[in-house]
Amino acid sequence: MTCPLLYRYRTIDRLPEPPSPAATRGTLVHSVLERLFDLPAPERTPGAAADLLEPEWEAMLAGEPELAQLFADAAPDGTNPDADPDAGGERRPEQASWLRGAHQLLERWFTLEDPTRLEPAERELYVEAPLDSGLVLRGYVDRVDVSPAGDLRVVDYKTGRSPGAGFEGKALFQMRFYALVLWRLRGRVPAMLQLVYLGDGQIVRYSPDADELRATERKVEALWQAITAARASGDWRPRKSKLCGWCSFQSICPEWGGTPPPLPAGA
């Protein structure tokens, strides 16, 4: 929906994209919030979350060492090469500031939800369900809460700021997508969709109904038809917007004077 050409580059061409500090911080914060619920409820404190931050970052670096190069002042292992080795490899300024930003996002979350009173039914839940047309929907849900009555609350953490007027609908589309998949899987429309924005400490809540989820299903089907038509014609048109400033592919985008590479064989 954002840009057909961007979809092509990511999904058809599978072109590599450099990691961004903001996206990587979002992954780190999500990981800490997931791990926090491994602790007994009384131990889910801001201090415990802060204690998880460094180990989770080290685990991310171990799996993807190239993440350290997000920071101009970082060594390949993410530490300060000029630091006193007896001091434990002190972080360099740019990376230390980035980690403080992650810490602040976690602290803000504790002002929005109380994890000592929550027992999520699922965390980082992989969901998959076929539609009547045969199209299979897949995704990962940050958190699913289930009430004693069996009502579902679908929760998604966002490390950015809440959307302005006119953009909330786009943000909720993702949540309706998850709600549709869960409805198809479990036969029950989720009672609540909840977007938790850590960037500015806002929560957006919405209660969907079956008619809205059927409309979401029709929209997804129409999107798939558009994708199928683009694959058949090879016409993946760029859609210029304010989001272009964050795109990794401007150099090969016609809207910015670039030339798309040939489609992969068989695409």
PDB file of C-alpha atoms in Angstrom:
ATOM      1  CA  MET A   1       0.000   0.000   0.000  1.00  0.00           C
ATOM      2  CA  THR A   2       2.921   2.336   0.694  1.00  0.00           C
ATOM      3  CA  CYS A   3       4.710   1.841  -2.610  1.00  0.00           C
ATOM      4  CA  PRO A   4       4.431  -1.029  -5.132  1.00  0.00           C
ATOM      5  CA  LEU A   5       8.057  -0.582  -6.234  1.00  0.00           C
ATOM      6  CA  LEU A   6       9.274  -0.780  -2.634  1.00  0.00           C
ATOM      7  CA  TYR A   7       7.256  -3.998  -2.256  1.00  0.00           C
ATOM      8  CA  ARG A   8       8.954  -5.366  -5.368  1.00  0.00           C
ATOM      9  CA  TYR A   9      12.455  -4.530  -4.147  1.00  0.00           C
ATOM     10  CA  ARG A  10      11.840  -6.095  -0.738  1.00  0.00           C
ATOM     11  CA  THR A  11       9.720  -9.107  -1.660  1.00  0.00           C
ATOM     12  CA  ILE A  12      10.483  -9.974  -5.298  1.00  0.00           C
ATOM     13  CA  ASP A  13      14.088  -8.804  -5.702  1.00  0.00           C
ATOM     14  CA  ARG A  14      14.895  -9.311  -1.999  1.00  0.00           C
ATOM     15  CA  LEU A  15      17.440  -6.506  -2.132  1.00  0.00           C
ATOM     16  CA  PRO A  16      19.428  -6.036   1.076  1.00  0.00           C
ATOM     17  CA  GLU A  17      18.738  -2.962   3.199  1.00  0.00           C
ATOM     18  CA  PRO A  18      21.129  -1.501   5.744  1.00  0.00           C
ATOM     19  CA  PRO A  19      19.761  -1.638   9.295  1.00  0.00           C
ATOM     20  CA  SER A  20      18.666   1.676  10.764  1.00  0.00           C
ATOM     21  CA  PRO A  21      19.271   2.795  14.356  1.00  0.00           C
ATOM     22  CA  ALA A  22      15.541   3.443  14.886  1.00  0.00           C
ATOM     23  CA  ALA A  23      14.410   0.043  13.573  1.00  0.00           C
ATOM     24  CA  THR A  24      17.143  -1.787  15.480  1.00  0.00           C
ATOM     25  CA  ARG A  25      16.213   0.015  18.697  1.00  0.00           C
ATOM     26  CA  GLY A  26      12.609  -1.018  18.103  1.00  0.00           C
ATOM     27  CA  THR A  27      13.679  -4.660  17.787  1.00  0.00           C
ATOM     28  CA  LEU A  28      15.721  -4.376  20.987  1.00  0.00           C
ATOM     29  CA  VAL A  29      12.853  -2.845  22.973  1.00  0.00           C
ATOM     30  CA  HIS A  30      10.425  -5.481  21.686  1.00  0.00           C
ATOM     31  CA  SER A  31      12.854  -8.214  22.751  1.00  0.00           C
ATOM     32  CA  VAL A  32      13.206  -6.798  26.272  1.00  0.00           C
ATOM     33  CA  LEU A  33       9.433  -6.499  26.673  1.00  0.00           C
ATOM     34  CA  GLU A  34       9.013 -10.095  25.535  1.00  0.00           C
ATOM     35  CA  ARG A  35      11.673 -11.384  27.959  1.00  0.00           C
ATOM     36  CA  LEU A  36      10.327  -9.326  30.863  1.00  0.00           C
ATOM     37  CA  PHE A  37       7.267 -11.572  31.059  1.00  0.00           C
ATOM     38  CA  ASP A  38       9.518 -14.584  31.666  1.00  0.00           C
ATOM     39  CA  LEU A  39       9.987 -13.182  35.165  1.00  0.00           C
ATOM     40  CA  PRO A  40       7.504 -13.731  38.015  1.00  0.00           C
ATOM     41  CA  ALA A  41       4.981 -10.893  38.124  1.00  0.00           C
ATOM     42  CA  PRO A  42       6.387  -9.091  41.218  1.00  0.00           C
ATOM     43  CA  GLU A  43       9.842  -8.942  39.570  1.00  0.00           C
ATOM     44  CA  ARG A  44       8.666  -7.153  36.407  1.00  0.00           C
ATOM     45  CA  THR A  45      10.020  -3.765  37.380  1.00  0.00           C
ATOM     46  CA  PRO A  46      11.701  -0.894  35.520  1.00  0.00           C
ATOM     47  CA  GLY A  47      14.991  -2.014  37.055  1.00  0.00           C
ATOM     48  CA  ALA A  48      14.519  -5.540  35.743  1.00  0.00           C
ATOM     49  CA  ALA A  49      13.814  -4.183  32.256  1.00  0.00           C
ATOM     50  CA  ALA A  50      16.954  -2.046  32.455  1.00  0.00           C
ATOM     51  CA  ASP A  51      18.960  -5.112  33.485  1.00  0.00           C
ATOM     52  CA  LEU A  52      17.696  -7.000  30.426  1.00  0.00           C
ATOM     53  CA  LEU A  53      18.692  -4.261  27.984  1.00  0.00           C
ATOM     54  CA  GLU A  54      22.442  -4.909  27.741  1.00  0.00           C
ATOM     55  CA  PRO A  55      22.177  -8.738  27.540  1.00  0.00           C
ATOM     56  CA  GLU A  56      19.535  -8.504  24.813  1.00  0.00           C
ATOM     57  CA  TRP A  57      21.707  -6.050  22.859  1.00  0.00           C
ATOM     58  CA  GLU A  58      24.708  -8.384  23.225  1.00  0.00           C
ATOM     59  CA  ALA A  59      22.586 -11.273  21.956  1.00  0.00           C
ATOM     60  CA  MET A  60      21.508  -9.219  18.942  1.00  0.00           C
ATOM     61  CA  LEU A  61      25.146  -8.313  18.220  1.00  0.00           C
ATOM     62  CA  ALA A  62      26.179 -11.942  18.493  1.00  0.00           C
ATOM     63  CA  GLY A  63      23.570 -12.926  15.927  1.00  0.00           C
ATOM     64  CA  GLU A  64      24.158  -9.940  13.643  1.00  0.00           C
ATOM     65  CA  PRO A  65      27.645  -8.466  14.241  1.00  0.00           C
ATOM     66  CA  GLU A  66      27.104  -5.928  11.462  1.00  0.00           C
ATOM     67  CA  LEU A  67      24.659  -4.072  13.733  1.00  0.00           C
ATOM     68  CA  ALA A  68      27.631  -2.583  15.583  1.00  0.00           C
ATOM     69  CA  GLN A  69      28.458  -0.588  12.469  1.00  0.00           C
ATOM     70  CA  LEU A  70      25.278   1.429  12.916  1.00  0.00           C
ATOM     71  CA  PHE A  71      27.398   3.664  15.080  1.00  0.00           C
ATOM     72  CA  ALA A  72      30.293   5.601  13.623  1.00  0.00           C
ATOM     73  CA  ASP A  73      32.163   5.408  16.913  1.00  0.00           C
ATOM     74  CA  ALA A  74      31.718   1.675  17.531  1.00  0.00           C
ATOM     75  CA  ALA A  75      34.248  -1.115  17.160  1.00  0.00           C
ATOM     76  CA  PRO A  76      33.155  -4.292  15.310  1.00  0.00           C
ATOM     77  CA  ASP A  77      32.197  -5.888  18.629  1.00  0.00           C
ATOM     78  CA  GLY A  78      30.139  -2.859  19.714  1.00  0.00           C
ATOM     79  CA  THR A  79      32.598  -1.720  22.393  1.00  0.00           C
ATOM     80  CA  ASN A  80      34.959   1.233  22.694  1.00  0.00           C
ATOM     81  CA  PRO A  81      38.346   0.217  21.279  1.00  0.00           C
ATOM     82  CA  ASP A  82      39.978   3.107  23.159  1.00  0.00           C
ATOM     83  CA  ALA A  83      38.446   2.202  26.516  1.00  0.00           C
ATOM     84  CA  ASP A  84      40.439   0.775  29.392  1.00  0.00           C
ATOM     85  CA  PRO A  85      40.081  -3.020  29.041  1.00  0.00           C
ATOM     86  CA  ASP A  86      39.976  -3.292  32.840  1.00  0.00           C
ATOM     87  CA  ALA A  87      36.823  -1.128  32.800  1.00  0.00           C
ATOM     88  CA  GLY A  88      34.855  -3.765  30.903  1.00  0.00           C
ATOM     89  CA  GLY A  89      34.772  -2.327  27.386  1.00  0.00           C
ATOM     90  CA  GLU A  90      32.897   0.911  27.962  1.00  0.00           C
ATOM     91  CA  ARG A  91      30.387   1.916  25.278  1.00  0.00           C
ATOM     92  CA  ARG A  92      31.354   4.779  23.036  1.00  0.00           C
ATOM     93  CA  PRO A  93      29.249   7.983  22.989  1.00  0.00           C
ATOM     94  CA  GLU A  94      26.986   7.425  19.989  1.00  0.00           C
ATOM     95  CA  GLN A  95      26.050   3.882  20.934  1.00  0.00           C
ATOM     96  CA  ALA A  96      25.674   4.778  24.622  1.00  0.00           C
ATOM     97  CA  SER A  97      23.237   7.549  23.673  1.00  0.00           C
ATOM     98  CA  TRP A  98      21.287   5.108  21.510  1.00  0.00           C
ATOM     99  CA  LEU A  99      21.017   2.632  24.389  1.00  0.00           C
ATOM    100  CA  ARG A 100      19.837   5.415  26.711  1.00  0.00           C
ATOM    101  CA  GLY A 101      17.086   6.121  24.200  1.00  0.00           C
ATOM    102  CA  ALA A 102      15.999   2.482  24.380  1.00  0.00           C
ATOM    103  CA  HIS A 103      16.027   2.690  28.169  1.00  0.00           C
ATOM    104  CA  GLN A 104      13.796   5.773  28.077  1.00  0.00           C
ATOM    105  CA  LEU A 105      11.277   3.966  25.851  1.00  0.00           C
ATOM    106  CA  LEU A 106      11.140   1.086  28.324  1.00  0.00           C
ATOM    107  CA  GLU A 107      10.653   3.467  31.248  1.00  0.00           C
ATOM    108  CA  ARG A 108       7.778   5.135  29.403  1.00  0.00           C
ATOM    109  CA  TRP A 109       6.085   1.780  28.869  1.00  0.00           C
ATOM    110  CA  PHE A 110       5.825   1.315  32.643  1.00  0.00           C
ATOM    111  CA  THR A 111       3.761   4.525  32.796  1.00  0.00           C
ATOM    112  CA  LEU A 112       1.276   3.020  30.307  1.00  0.00           C
ATOM    113  CA  GLU A 113       0.917  -0.601  31.465  1.00  0.00           C
ATOM    114  CA  ASP A 114       1.560  -2.480  34.683  1.00  0.00           C
ATOM    115  CA  PRO A 115       3.246  -5.807  33.853  1.00  0.00           C
ATOM    116  CA  THR A 116       2.768  -7.069  37.413  1.00  0.00           C
ATOM    117  CA  ARG A 117      -0.968  -7.221  36.629  1.00  0.00           C
ATOM    118  CA  LEU A 118      -0.620  -8.807  33.184  1.00  0.00           C
ATOM    119  CA  GLU A 119      -0.212 -12.445  32.195  1.00  0.00           C
ATOM    120  CA  PRO A 120      -0.076 -12.524  28.383  1.00  0.00           C
ATOM    121  CA  ALA A 121      -1.465 -15.648  26.774  1.00  0.00           C
ATOM    122  CA  GLU A 122       0.969 -15.270  23.866  1.00  0.00           C
ATOM    123  CA  ARG A 123       4.073 -13.218  23.053  1.00  0.00           C
ATOM    124  CA  GLU A 124       5.595 -12.846  19.587  1.00  0.00           C
ATOM    125  CA  LEU A 125       2.863 -15.153  18.339  1.00  0.00           C
ATOM    126  CA  TYR A 126       3.190 -16.447  14.779  1.00  0.00           C
ATOM    127  CA  VAL A 127      -0.244 -16.625  13.177  1.00  0.00           C
ATOM    128  CA  GLU A 128      -1.266 -18.110   9.848  1.00  0.00           C
ATOM    129  CA  ALA A 129      -4.709 -18.651   8.365  1.00  0.00           C
ATOM    130  CA  PRO A 130      -6.099 -19.270   4.860  1.00  0.00           C
ATOM    131  CA  LEU A 131      -8.960 -17.233   3.448  1.00  0.00           C
ATOM    132  CA  ASP A 132     -11.786 -18.823   1.446  1.00  0.00           C
ATOM    133  CA  SER A 133      -9.973 -17.771  -1.748  1.00  0.00           C
ATOM    134  CA  GLY A 134      -6.908 -19.807  -0.754  1.00  0.00           C
ATOM    135  CA  LEU A 135      -4.805 -16.743   0.042  1.00  0.00           C
ATOM    136  CA  VAL A 136      -2.804 -17.433   3.215  1.00  0.00           C
ATOM    137  CA  LEU A 137      -2.286 -14.608   5.711  1.00  0.00           C
ATOM    138  CA  ARG A 138       0.714 -14.690   8.044  1.00  0.00           C
ATOM    139  CA  GLY A 139       2.179 -12.412  10.670  1.00  0.00           C
ATOM    140  CA  TYR A 140       3.676 -11.987  14.131  1.00  0.00           C
ATOM    141  CA  VAL A 141       1.632 -10.476  16.961  1.00  0.00           C
ATOM    142  CA  ASP A 142       3.553  -8.789  19.780  1.00  0.00           C
ATOM    143  CA  ARG A 143       1.154  -9.853  22.514  1.00  0.00           C
ATOM    144  CA  VAL A 144      -2.234 -11.490  22.962  1.00  0.00           C
ATOM    145  CA  ASP A 145      -4.065 -11.143  26.278  1.00  0.00           C
ATOM    146  CA  VAL A 146      -7.049 -13.366  27.090  1.00  0.00           C
ATOM    147  CA  SER A 147      -9.627 -12.398  29.725  1.00  0.00           C
ATOM    148  CA  PRO A 148     -11.228 -14.973  32.061  1.00  0.00           C
ATOM    149  CA  ALA A 149     -14.277 -14.802  29.770  1.00  0.00           C
ATOM    150  CA  GLY A 150     -12.136 -15.701  26.767  1.00  0.00           C
ATOM    151  CA  ASP A 151     -12.075 -12.228  25.167  1.00  0.00           C
ATOM    152  CA  LEU A 152      -8.933 -11.457  23.137  1.00  0.00           C
ATOM    153  CA  ARG A 153      -6.904  -8.262  23.315  1.00  0.00           C
ATOM    154  CA  VAL A 154      -4.307  -7.841  20.562  1.00  0.00           C
ATOM    155  CA  VAL A 155      -1.414  -5.599  21.616  1.00  0.00           C
ATOM    156  CA  ASP A 156       1.282  -4.101  19.401  1.00  0.00           C
ATOM    157  CA  TYR A 157       4.217  -2.029  20.663  1.00  0.00           C
ATOM    158  CA  LYS A 158       5.367   0.937  18.579  1.00  0.00           C
ATOM    159  CA  THR A 159       8.599   2.695  19.473  1.00  0.00           C
ATOM    160  CA  GLY A 160       7.705   5.755  17.400  1.00  0.00           C
ATOM    161  CA  ARG A 161       5.155   8.473  18.058  1.00  0.00           C
ATOM    162  CA  SER A 162       1.412   8.059  17.708  1.00  0.00           C
ATOM    163  CA  PRO A 163      -0.045   8.981  14.294  1.00  0.00           C
ATOM    164  CA  GLY A 164      -1.558  12.371  13.642  1.00  0.00           C
ATOM    165  CA  ALA A 165      -5.112  13.000  12.511  1.00  0.00           C
ATOM    166  CA  GLY A 166      -5.806  11.231   9.248  1.00  0.00           C
ATOM    167  CA  PHE A 167      -3.137   8.553   9.724  1.00  0.00           C
ATOM    168  CA  GLU A 168      -4.663   6.523  12.520  1.00  0.00           C
ATOM    169  CA  GLY A 169      -6.626   4.413  10.047  1.00  0.00           C
ATOM    170  CA  LYS A 170      -3.433   3.264   8.345  1.00  0.00           C
ATOM    171  CA  ALA A 171      -1.958   2.273  11.694  1.00  0.00           C
ATOM    172  CA  LEU A 172      -5.085   0.316  12.611  1.00  0.00           C
ATOM    173  CA  PHE A 173      -5.066  -1.603   9.309  1.00  0.00           C
ATOM    174  CA  GLN A 174      -2.177  -3.722  10.610  1.00  0.00           C
ATOM    175  CA  MET A 175      -4.166  -4.480  13.757  1.00  0.00           C
ATOM    176  CA  ARG A 176      -7.305  -5.352  11.809  1.00  0.00           C
ATOM    177  CA  PHE A 177      -5.155  -7.695   9.726  1.00  0.00           C
ATOM    178  CA  TYR A 178      -4.016  -9.485  12.896  1.00  0.00           C
ATOM    179  CA  ALA A 179      -7.584  -9.518  14.200  1.00  0.00           C
ATOM    180  CA  LEU A 180      -8.794 -11.068  10.946  1.00  0.00           C
ATOM    181  CA  VAL A 181      -6.212 -13.864  11.154  1.00  0.00           C
ATOM    182  CA  LEU A 182      -7.033 -14.568  14.808  1.00  0.00           C
ATOM    183  CA  TRP A 183     -10.754 -14.578  14.002  1.00  0.00           C
ATOM    184  CA  ARG A 184     -10.176 -17.129  11.249  1.00  0.00           C
ATOM    185  CA  LEU A 185      -7.999 -19.217  13.559  1.00  0.00           C
ATOM    186  CA  ARG A 186     -10.076 -19.099  16.726  1.00  0.00           C
ATOM    187  CA  GLY A 187     -13.566 -18.271  15.534  1.00  0.00           C
ATOM    188  CA  ARG A 188     -13.842 -15.234  17.798  1.00  0.00           C
ATOM    189  CA  VAL A 189     -13.487 -11.553  16.908  1.00  0.00           C
ATOM    190  CA  PRO A 190     -10.887  -9.943  19.219  1.00  0.00           C
ATOM    191  CA  ALA A 191     -12.584  -7.619  21.681  1.00  0.00           C
ATOM    192  CA  MET A 192      -9.803  -5.016  21.664  1.00  0.00           C
ATOM    193  CA  LEU A 193      -6.958  -3.865  19.411  1.00  0.00           C
ATOM    194  CA  GLN A 194      -4.356  -1.858  21.309  1.00  0.00           C
ATOM    195  CA  LEU A 195      -1.432   0.113  19.869  1.00  0.00           C
ATOM    196  CA  VAL A 196       1.069   1.211  22.524  1.00  0.00           C
ATOM    197  CA  TYR A 197       3.183   4.150  21.290  1.00  0.00           C
ATOM    198  CA  LEU A 198       6.319   4.467  23.390  1.00  0.00           C
ATOM    199  CA  GLY A 199       7.622   7.481  21.481  1.00  0.00           C
ATOM    200  CA  ASP A 200       5.098   9.835  23.074  1.00  0.00           C
ATOM    201  CA  GLY A 201       3.359   7.658  25.654  1.00  0.00           C
ATOM    202  CA  GLN A 202       0.002   7.259  23.897  1.00  0.00           C
ATOM    203  CA  ILE A 203      -2.301   4.255  23.620  1.00  0.00           C
ATOM    204  CA  VAL A 204      -4.752   3.819  20.752  1.00  0.00           C
ATOM    205  CA  ARG A 205      -7.546   1.324  21.433  1.00  0.00           C
ATOM    206  CA  TYR A 206     -10.159   0.082  19.020  1.00  0.00           C
ATOM    207  CA  SER A 207     -12.899  -2.543  19.196  1.00  0.00           C
ATOM    208  CA  PRO A 208     -13.494  -4.174  15.800  1.00  0.00           C
ATOM    209  CA  ASP A 209     -16.593  -5.999  14.678  1.00  0.00           C
ATOM    210  CA  ALA A 210     -17.150  -8.810  12.193  1.00  0.00           C
ATOM    211  CA  ASP A 211     -18.288  -6.470   9.407  1.00  0.00           C
ATOM    212  CA  GLU A 212     -15.075  -4.444   9.671  1.00  0.00           C
ATOM    213  CA  LEU A 213     -12.960  -7.571   9.542  1.00  0.00           C
ATOM    214  CA  ARG A 214     -14.853  -8.772   6.464  1.00  0.00           C
ATOM    215  CA  ALA A 215     -14.071  -5.388   4.890  1.00  0.00           C
ATOM    216  CA  THR A 216     -10.410  -5.870   5.826  1.00  0.00           C
ATOM    217  CA  GLU A 217     -10.502  -9.285   4.172  1.00  0.00           C
ATOM    218  CA  ARG A 218     -11.871  -7.736   0.967  1.00  0.00           C
ATOM    219  CA  LYS A 219      -9.120  -5.110   1.056  1.00  0.00           C
ATOM    220  CA  VAL A 220      -6.426  -7.745   1.502  1.00  0.00           C
ATOM    221  CA  GLU A 221      -7.870  -9.749  -1.378  1.00  0.00           C
ATOM    222  CA  ALA A 222      -7.846  -6.622  -3.583  1.00  0.00           C
ATOM    223  CA  LEU A 223      -4.220  -5.946  -2.631  1.00  0.00           C
ATOM    224  CA  TRP A 224      -3.294  -9.491  -3.583  1.00  0.00           C
ATOM    225  CA  GLN A 225      -5.038  -9.103  -6.930  1.00  0.00           C
ATOM    226  CA  ALA A 226      -3.034  -5.920  -7.541  1.00  0.00           C
ATOM    227  CA  ILE A 227       0.195  -7.741  -6.651  1.00  0.00           C
ATOM    228  CA  THR A 228      -0.714 -10.622  -8.961  1.00  0.00           C
ATOM    229  CA  ALA A 229      -1.433  -8.188 -11.820  1.00  0.00           C
ATOM    230  CA  ALA A 230       1.869  -6.374 -11.230  1.00  0.00           C
ATOM    231  CA  ARG A 231       3.782  -9.644 -11.327  1.00  0.00           C
ATOM    232  CA  ALA A 232       2.081 -10.559 -14.594  1.00  0.00           C
ATOM    233  CA  SER A 233       2.806  -7.188 -16.237  1.00  0.00           C
ATOM    234  CA  GLY A 234       6.117  -6.385 -14.562  1.00  0.00           C
ATOM    235  CA  ASP A 235       4.734  -2.914 -13.825  1.00  0.00           C
ATOM    236  CA  TRP A 236       5.670  -1.992 -10.266  1.00  0.00           C
ATOM    237  CA  ARG A 237       5.058   1.730 -10.072  1.00  0.00           C
ATOM    238  CA  PRO A 238       6.692   3.886  -7.395  1.00  0.00           C
ATOM    239  CA  ARG A 239       4.465   5.974  -5.169  1.00  0.00           C
ATOM    240  CA  LYS A 240       6.204   9.135  -3.995  1.00  0.00           C
ATOM    241  CA  SER A 241       5.447  10.281  -0.453  1.00  0.00           C
ATOM    242  CA  LYS A 242       7.028  11.719   2.677  1.00  0.00           C
ATOM    243  CA  LEU A 243       8.180   8.200   3.497  1.00  0.00           C
ATOM    244  CA  CYS A 244      10.657   8.334   0.607  1.00  0.00           C
ATOM    245  CA  GLY A 245      13.091  10.062   2.944  1.00  0.00           C
ATOM    246  CA  TRP A 246      13.511   6.775   4.837  1.00  0.00           C
ATOM    247  CA  CYS A 247      13.776   4.552   1.752  1.00  0.00           C
ATOM    248  CA  SER A 248      17.014   2.683   1.056  1.00  0.00           C
ATOM    249  CA  PHE A 249      16.334   2.446  -2.673  1.00  0.00           C
ATOM    250  CA  GLN A 250      16.189   6.070  -3.845  1.00  0.00           C
ATOM    251  CA  SER A 251      19.222   5.532  -6.089  1.00  0.00           C
ATOM    252  CA  ILE A 252      17.299   2.955  -8.159  1.00  0.00           C
ATOM    253  CA  CYS A 253      13.897   4.655  -8.032  1.00  0.00           C
ATOM    254  CA  PRO A 254      12.568   6.475 -11.137  1.00  0.00           C
ATOM    255  CA  GLU A 255      10.957   9.116  -8.904  1.00  0.00           C
ATOM    256  CA  TRP A 256      14.477  10.085  -7.806  1.00  0.00           C
ATOM    257  CA  GLY A 257      16.251   9.750 -11.143  1.00  0.00           C
ATOM    258  CA  GLY A 258      17.253   6.105 -10.732  1.00  0.00           C
ATOM    259  CA  THR A 259      16.703   3.045 -12.917  1.00  0.00           C
ATOM    260  CA  PRO A 260      15.214  -0.167 -11.508  1.00  0.00           C
ATOM    261  CA  PRO A 261      17.300  -3.281 -12.093  1.00  0.00           C
ATOM    262  CA  PRO A 262      15.870  -6.082 -14.259  1.00  0.00           C
ATOM    263  CA  LEU A 263      13.385  -8.309 -12.517  1.00  0.00           C
ATOM    264  CA  PRO A 264      14.868 -11.562 -11.203  1.00  0.00           C
ATOM    265  CA  ALA A 265      14.459 -14.555 -13.497  1.00  0.00           C
ATOM    266  CA  GLY A 266      11.089 -16.205 -12.977  1.00  0.00           C
ATOM    267  CA  ALA A 267       9.660 -13.267 -11.039  1.00  0.00           C
TER     268      ALA A 267
END
